[in-house]
Amino acid sequence: MLRPRFIDQMALELGDHDAFASFARGRRAFQPEHVEPKWPRDRVADIKHVRLEVALDFERKEIAGTASHRLAAITDGITTLEFDAAEMTVTRMRAGSKPASFDLDDGKLFVTLPAPLKAGEEVEVAIDYHARPRRGLYFVGPDEGYPNKPVQAWTQGEDEDSRFWFPCYDYPNDRTTSEVIATVPENFTAISNGALIATRADVAKRTRTFHWRHDVPHSVYLMTLAAGEFAVIEDKAGEVPVQYYCQPGREDDARRAFGNTPRMIEFFARRIGVPYPYAKYAQVAVNDFIFGGMENTSATTQTADTMHDERAHLDFKSDPLVAHELAHQWWGDLLTCRDWAHAWLNEGFATYFEALWCEENLGADEFAWNLRQDRDGYFDEDAHRYRRPVVCNRYRAPIELFDRHLYEKGSLILHMLRREVGDGLFFKSLNLYCTGHRGQNVITQDLQRAFDEATGRNLDFFFDQWVYKEGHPEIEVSSSFDDKRKLASITVKQTQQTSDTIGLFRFAVTIALMDAEGSDERHRVEIKEKEQVFNFPREKAPKAVRFDPEHDIVKSLKHKRSREALTVELKCAPEAIARGEAARELGREGSPQATEALKEALLGDKFWGVQGDAARALATIRTAAALDALLEGLKLAHPKARRAVVRALGEFRGDARAAAALAKVLADGDASYFVEAEAALALGKTRDTRAFDALKEALKRDSYLDSIRAHSFAGLGELRDERAVEIAKDFIAYGRPARARVAAIGTLAKFGALKENRRPEILDWLTPLVDDREFMVRMRVPGAFEEIGDARAIEALRRLADRELDGRIQRRANDAIAAIGEGRTRIEEGQRLREDIEKLREDNKKLQERLEKLEAMGREKDA
């Protein structure tokens, strides 16, 4: 399933930096204290095969048919079976050839068998049903707001939503083969798991029926059905058929988005040492998908938003999403976590293999940048939301686990494991893990046992500190050189607060001693104590001491270094990730010499990411010389570097030259949508007098993901011009482009949160959106309420949390309620404190008056 960072990437490219973020800036507990641990579900039967014969009614938005389960009893004397069947009607039940009685209660279907089953005895249970699902199966089509939307239907089973579209055992610890026989309108195509066995047409009913069969066992959340009018593009990876399904007329966009898939399949098969395991690999691009992608076995569902035009392709690629979902075909599908507590075995693996494809396709620097984004995402969640172990069984809904700890930290753990044992043993271990548990459910101990066996090492310490405990090392480094003894001394301290859930970390790390020409003398050391000193003989003091130069370890680092050391690293370090970090640190140093070094990196470094870091650093220095450098940087070749430059210019608030340059970019346009979009946001940040008209004009421009319009709204929010409020109010209406609506909500939230000129009516405009039909809008509203901080929103948030079926929206609503409550408590405490201070002032004033009277009486007596 799509990871959070990809959602954030889209949000950032839309200009709404807070679209999917929590505004709570302090760390909370991951779960309330009352939440109990959840253990894997018990099974009384092993489901062998699921056969769905269904028809889709697009007018009524209904599914009807028969779900048949062939199963074997696990123990003797089984008389009752339990299935999950949410919000559906069951009309008839059969066990074998005999009718069976049943009871449907609160989403559970209890079947009483005609006779008890013995252990190993098989029976087929057939369930006739119909449903109009609110989850699991989604019907998409035109309405009064969006008359051009295509008619489609698609399913989304993860985490436990398959129960909404067919009766099933809806938990990952069972695996079954499957077939789907779907009847749809005659002009539609229906896609499902496995191989297409047959199609047949019913001319009288004007329907077509598609029969798909998947012979590799899988968990039922991975079953899929997508139907609509699709064009199909045929491709191949070796002998594996590869297909891309898209809306007719968008074939070129689909090729741009998915065209690297065959190369990815071949690369993953080679890296894992296990060939692609299914009959075909299809990707189906659908509208209004509630995630970015979903790794249904052999038939991934992708958001249609990832398809893009030639202009977007300059600096936007679908490869991260495509590689992530493809990697799941091994990690998550062929091997599936036994229970959600171990879901990092699905998502952490897919995230890391997404990075491995980046390394294969784009090189080491892009790979390191990919991992840096993972680190930044995890650190943000750890610092500003909550901290938890990666393996964690305390949750209210499974979707709450699908976070930065599961995806990003899970990926980074695999990277550290790779560095710990080396590439050869790492991939040997993964092959052993995959082949040894192929077609099975797995837990983290299975992975560790594979590494223990393949490497001969005891890795208890590694899994204990990174997977089962919380947090990461917080490192302080200092260095000195003894000229008499010719020794470089490096002191390393672990400063994190230790407890039962976080201890001292043990890890191997590289310390590099760099000379003036950029040559490194590298030492591999082990960190395992609270404070350690490492001494290295050298003839001369190093020009730069570099701790973990490739940034392999998940850590925070305090390492005060001189400007000279940072300049040497910025110029000479072979790793772009290290040069970028040196640029960041030089920005904090801020001298004219630092500015010159950053200008040189901005205009001359060979990697766009370092150029971007240099631009951000110059923005923190914010001098005339820094501005001059950035204005030169507007001519950089790489669009991602230009993005960083225009973003940096937005930090020069009140500077006419910066505003003029941004206005020119916005007026003249750029080859990249996203450079142009960033210019809109940055211009708003300058609060220049020409910004409002320029941004209002930019709202008329169409672009990929509506990025220019959305960034323009973000710029209007930064501009704080009251005229923007009515414009944003107009754009939140149903029927406006969905992503522009989300951005307009963000703009209104900024005005609603202003302490000066507060607009309380904004809350009244946003409150009806908790009932909006658009999923992205309901996702955005809790964050907007939280930013505004008005207690009047709590009632609407409670209604949203109680009624919403999506666990992500529920969590956001509950988090917003808590944050608003905490803010209200702080306000009340502040008010009480102000009242106490005022009372003390009054008491002090009375005491002073009394003292003055006594002193006057004393003077009169003396006289």
mmCIF file with all atom_site columns, C-alpha atoms in Angstrom, residues 557-652:
data_model
loop_
_atom_site.group_PDB
_atom_site.id
_atom_site.type_symbol
_atom_site.label_atom_id
_atom_site.label_alt_id
_atom_site.label_comp_id
_atom_site.label_asym_id
_atom_site.label_entity_id
_atom_site.label_seq_id
_atom_site.pdbx_PDB_ins_code
_atom_site.Cartn_x
_atom_site.Cartn_y
_atom_site.Cartn_z
_atom_site.occupancy
_atom_site.B_iso_or_equiv
_atom_site.pdbx_formal_charge
_atom_site.auth_seq_id
_atom_site.auth_comp_id
_atom_site.auth_asym_id
_atom_site.auth_atom_id
_atom_site.pdbx_PDB_model_num
ATOM 1  C CA . LEU A 1 557 ? 23.796 14.274 15.373  1.00 0.00 ? 557 LEU A CA 1
ATOM 2  C CA . LYS A 1 558 ? 25.358 17.280 17.082  1.00 0.00 ? 558 LYS A CA 1
ATOM 3  C CA . HIS A 1 559 ? 28.831 17.863 15.719  1.00 0.00 ? 559 HIS A CA 1
ATOM 4  C CA . LYS A 1 560 ? 30.116 21.417 15.916  1.00 0.00 ? 560 LYS A CA 1
ATOM 5  C CA . ARG A 1 561 ? 32.604 21.932 13.104  1.00 0.00 ? 561 ARG A CA 1
ATOM 6  C CA . SER A 1 562 ? 34.482 24.942 11.839  1.00 0.00 ? 562 SER A CA 1
ATOM 7  C CA . ARG A 1 563 ? 33.608 26.831 8.698   1.00 0.00 ? 563 ARG A CA 1
ATOM 8  C CA . GLU A 1 564 ? 36.860 25.608 7.157   1.00 0.00 ? 564 GLU A CA 1
ATOM 9  C CA . ALA A 1 565 ? 35.955 21.976 7.812   1.00 0.00 ? 565 ALA A CA 1
ATOM 10 C CA . LEU A 1 566 ? 32.475 22.412 6.364   1.00 0.00 ? 566 LEU A CA 1
ATOM 11 C CA . THR A 1 567 ? 33.828 24.203 3.309   1.00 0.00 ? 567 THR A CA 1
ATOM 12 C CA . VAL A 1 568 ? 36.286 21.375 2.626   1.00 0.00 ? 568 VAL A CA 1
ATOM 13 C CA . GLU A 1 569 ? 33.477 18.825 2.909   1.00 0.00 ? 569 GLU A CA 1
ATOM 14 C CA . LEU A 1 570 ? 31.152 20.872 0.711   1.00 0.00 ? 570 LEU A CA 1
ATOM 15 C CA . LYS A 1 571 ? 33.794 21.063 -2.003  1.00 0.00 ? 571 LYS A CA 1
ATOM 16 C CA . CYS A 1 572 ? 35.416 17.665 -1.736  1.00 0.00 ? 572 CYS A CA 1
ATOM 17 C CA . ALA A 1 573 ? 33.173 15.009 -0.160  1.00 0.00 ? 573 ALA A CA 1
ATOM 18 C CA . PRO A 1 574 ? 32.492 12.223 -2.678  1.00 0.00 ? 574 PRO A CA 1
ATOM 19 C CA . GLU A 1 575 ? 28.963 11.654 -1.322  1.00 0.00 ? 575 GLU A CA 1
ATOM 20 C CA . ALA A 1 576 ? 26.334 14.188 -2.358  1.00 0.00 ? 576 ALA A CA 1
ATOM 21 C CA . ILE A 1 577 ? 24.463 13.509 0.875   1.00 0.00 ? 577 ILE A CA 1
ATOM 22 C CA . ALA A 1 578 ? 27.500 14.684 2.877   1.00 0.00 ? 578 ALA A CA 1
ATOM 23 C CA . ARG A 1 579 ? 27.981 17.775 0.700   1.00 0.00 ? 579 ARG A CA 1
ATOM 24 C CA . GLY A 1 580 ? 24.330 18.632 1.193   1.00 0.00 ? 580 GLY A CA 1
ATOM 25 C CA . GLU A 1 581 ? 24.616 18.320 4.970   1.00 0.00 ? 581 GLU A CA 1
ATOM 26 C CA . ALA A 1 582 ? 27.710 20.551 4.939   1.00 0.00 ? 582 ALA A CA 1
ATOM 27 C CA . ALA A 1 583 ? 25.687 23.138 3.005   1.00 0.00 ? 583 ALA A CA 1
ATOM 28 C CA . ARG A 1 584 ? 22.934 23.021 5.619   1.00 0.00 ? 584 ARG A CA 1
ATOM 29 C CA . GLU A 1 585 ? 25.431 23.575 8.433   1.00 0.00 ? 585 GLU A CA 1
ATOM 30 C CA . LEU A 1 586 ? 27.166 26.421 6.590   1.00 0.00 ? 586 LEU A CA 1
ATOM 31 C CA . GLY A 1 587 ? 23.803 28.152 6.324   1.00 0.00 ? 587 GLY A CA 1
ATOM 32 C CA . ARG A 1 588 ? 23.633 28.222 10.109  1.00 0.00 ? 588 ARG A CA 1
ATOM 33 C CA . GLU A 1 589 ? 27.186 29.641 10.227  1.00 0.00 ? 589 GLU A CA 1
ATOM 34 C CA . GLY A 1 590 ? 26.200 32.519 7.956   1.00 0.00 ? 590 GLY A CA 1
ATOM 35 C CA . SER A 1 591 ? 29.492 34.345 7.343   1.00 0.00 ? 591 SER A CA 1
ATOM 36 C CA . PRO A 1 592 ? 30.482 36.032 4.027   1.00 0.00 ? 592 PRO A CA 1
ATOM 37 C CA . GLN A 1 593 ? 32.915 33.172 3.439   1.00 0.00 ? 593 GLN A CA 1
ATOM 38 C CA . ALA A 1 594 ? 30.122 30.643 4.009   1.00 0.00 ? 594 ALA A CA 1
ATOM 39 C CA . THR A 1 595 ? 27.947 32.566 1.564   1.00 0.00 ? 595 THR A CA 1
ATOM 40 C CA . GLU A 1 596 ? 30.639 32.394 -1.086  1.00 0.00 ? 596 GLU A CA 1
ATOM 41 C CA . ALA A 1 597 ? 31.130 28.651 -0.577  1.00 0.00 ? 597 ALA A CA 1
ATOM 42 C CA . LEU A 1 598 ? 27.377 28.088 -0.811  1.00 0.00 ? 598 LEU A CA 1
ATOM 43 C CA . LYS A 1 599 ? 27.139 30.180 -3.964  1.00 0.00 ? 599 LYS A CA 1
ATOM 44 C CA . GLU A 1 600 ? 29.862 28.037 -5.505  1.00 0.00 ? 600 GLU A CA 1
ATOM 45 C CA . ALA A 1 601 ? 27.950 24.869 -4.579  1.00 0.00 ? 601 ALA A CA 1
ATOM 46 C CA . LEU A 1 602 ? 24.640 26.283 -5.806  1.00 0.00 ? 602 LEU A CA 1
ATOM 47 C CA . LEU A 1 603 ? 26.007 27.144 -9.221  1.00 0.00 ? 603 LEU A CA 1
ATOM 48 C CA . GLY A 1 604 ? 28.582 24.402 -9.638  1.00 0.00 ? 604 GLY A CA 1
ATOM 49 C CA . ASP A 1 605 ? 27.741 21.196 -7.795  1.00 0.00 ? 605 ASP A CA 1
ATOM 50 C CA . LYS A 1 606 ? 26.991 18.281 -10.105 1.00 0.00 ? 606 LYS A CA 1
ATOM 51 C CA . PHE A 1 607 ? 23.983 17.035 -8.099  1.00 0.00 ? 607 PHE A CA 1
ATOM 52 C CA . TRP A 1 608 ? 20.670 18.876 -7.936  1.00 0.00 ? 608 TRP A CA 1
ATOM 53 C CA . GLY A 1 609 ? 20.092 17.919 -4.312  1.00 0.00 ? 609 GLY A CA 1
ATOM 54 C CA . VAL A 1 610 ? 23.267 19.666 -3.142  1.00 0.00 ? 610 VAL A CA 1
ATOM 55 C CA . GLN A 1 611 ? 22.297 22.703 -5.206  1.00 0.00 ? 611 GLN A CA 1
ATOM 56 C CA . GLY A 1 612 ? 18.925 22.636 -3.458  1.00 0.00 ? 612 GLY A CA 1
ATOM 57 C CA . ASP A 1 613 ? 20.506 22.425 -0.002  1.00 0.00 ? 613 ASP A CA 1
ATOM 58 C CA . ALA A 1 614 ? 22.812 25.321 -0.888  1.00 0.00 ? 614 ALA A CA 1
ATOM 59 C CA . ALA A 1 615 ? 19.767 27.377 -1.938  1.00 0.00 ? 615 ALA A CA 1
ATOM 60 C CA . ARG A 1 616 ? 17.990 26.636 1.345   1.00 0.00 ? 616 ARG A CA 1
ATOM 61 C CA . ALA A 1 617 ? 21.136 27.533 3.280   1.00 0.00 ? 617 ALA A CA 1
ATOM 62 C CA . LEU A 1 618 ? 21.439 30.854 1.450   1.00 0.00 ? 618 LEU A CA 1
ATOM 63 C CA . ALA A 1 619 ? 17.821 31.552 2.362   1.00 0.00 ? 619 ALA A CA 1
ATOM 64 C CA . THR A 1 620 ? 18.691 31.213 6.054   1.00 0.00 ? 620 THR A CA 1
ATOM 65 C CA . ILE A 1 621 ? 21.604 33.650 5.676   1.00 0.00 ? 621 ILE A CA 1
ATOM 66 C CA . ARG A 1 622 ? 19.318 36.167 3.948   1.00 0.00 ? 622 ARG A CA 1
ATOM 67 C CA . THR A 1 623 ? 21.918 38.790 3.040   1.00 0.00 ? 623 THR A CA 1
ATOM 68 C CA . ALA A 1 624 ? 22.242 40.808 -0.158  1.00 0.00 ? 624 ALA A CA 1
ATOM 69 C CA . ALA A 1 625 ? 25.075 38.530 -1.273  1.00 0.00 ? 625 ALA A CA 1
ATOM 70 C CA . ALA A 1 626 ? 22.939 35.444 -0.588  1.00 0.00 ? 626 ALA A CA 1
ATOM 71 C CA . LEU A 1 627 ? 20.132 36.968 -2.633  1.00 0.00 ? 627 LEU A CA 1
ATOM 72 C CA . ASP A 1 628 ? 22.522 37.721 -5.498  1.00 0.00 ? 628 ASP A CA 1
ATOM 73 C CA . ALA A 1 629 ? 23.584 34.075 -5.548  1.00 0.00 ? 629 ALA A CA 1
ATOM 74 C CA . LEU A 1 630 ? 19.993 32.863 -5.599  1.00 0.00 ? 630 LEU A CA 1
ATOM 75 C CA . LEU A 1 631 ? 19.045 35.180 -8.436  1.00 0.00 ? 631 LEU A CA 1
ATOM 76 C CA . GLU A 1 632 ? 21.877 33.642 -10.464 1.00 0.00 ? 632 GLU A CA 1
ATOM 77 C CA . GLY A 1 633 ? 20.530 30.224 -9.513  1.00 0.00 ? 633 GLY A CA 1
ATOM 78 C CA . LEU A 1 634 ? 17.281 30.865 -11.368 1.00 0.00 ? 634 LEU A CA 1
ATOM 79 C CA . LYS A 1 635 ? 19.140 29.763 -14.506 1.00 0.00 ? 635 LYS A CA 1
ATOM 80 C CA . LEU A 1 636 ? 20.108 26.321 -13.166 1.00 0.00 ? 636 LEU A CA 1
ATOM 81 C CA . ALA A 1 637 ? 19.436 23.461 -15.560 1.00 0.00 ? 637 ALA A CA 1
ATOM 82 C CA . HIS A 1 638 ? 17.795 20.939 -13.238 1.00 0.00 ? 638 HIS A CA 1
ATOM 83 C CA . PRO A 1 639 ? 14.161 21.820 -12.491 1.00 0.00 ? 639 PRO A CA 1
ATOM 84 C CA . LYS A 1 640 ? 14.366 20.410 -8.954  1.00 0.00 ? 640 LYS A CA 1
ATOM 85 C CA . ALA A 1 641 ? 17.289 22.753 -8.255  1.00 0.00 ? 641 ALA A CA 1
ATOM 86 C CA . ARG A 1 642 ? 15.289 25.678 -9.672  1.00 0.00 ? 642 ARG A CA 1
ATOM 87 C CA . ARG A 1 643 ? 12.391 24.678 -7.437  1.00 0.00 ? 643 ARG A CA 1
ATOM 88 C CA . ALA A 1 644 ? 14.660 25.011 -4.418  1.00 0.00 ? 644 ALA A CA 1
ATOM 89 C CA . VAL A 1 645 ? 15.894 28.404 -5.615  1.00 0.00 ? 645 VAL A CA 1
ATOM 90 C CA . VAL A 1 646 ? 12.434 29.934 -6.027  1.00 0.00 ? 646 VAL A CA 1
ATOM 91 C CA . ARG A 1 647 ? 11.386 28.415 -2.693  1.00 0.00 ? 647 ARG A CA 1
ATOM 92 C CA . ALA A 1 648 ? 14.411 30.049 -1.080  1.00 0.00 ? 648 ALA A CA 1
ATOM 93 C CA . LEU A 1 649 ? 13.594 33.444 -2.606  1.00 0.00 ? 649 LEU A CA 1
ATOM 94 C CA . GLY A 1 650 ? 10.317 33.361 -0.724  1.00 0.00 ? 650 GLY A CA 1
ATOM 95 C CA . GLU A 1 651 ? 12.251 33.698 2.545   1.00 0.00 ? 651 GLU A CA 1
ATOM 96 C CA . PHE A 1 652 ? 13.314 37.249 1.590   1.00 0.00 ? 652 PHE A CA 1
#
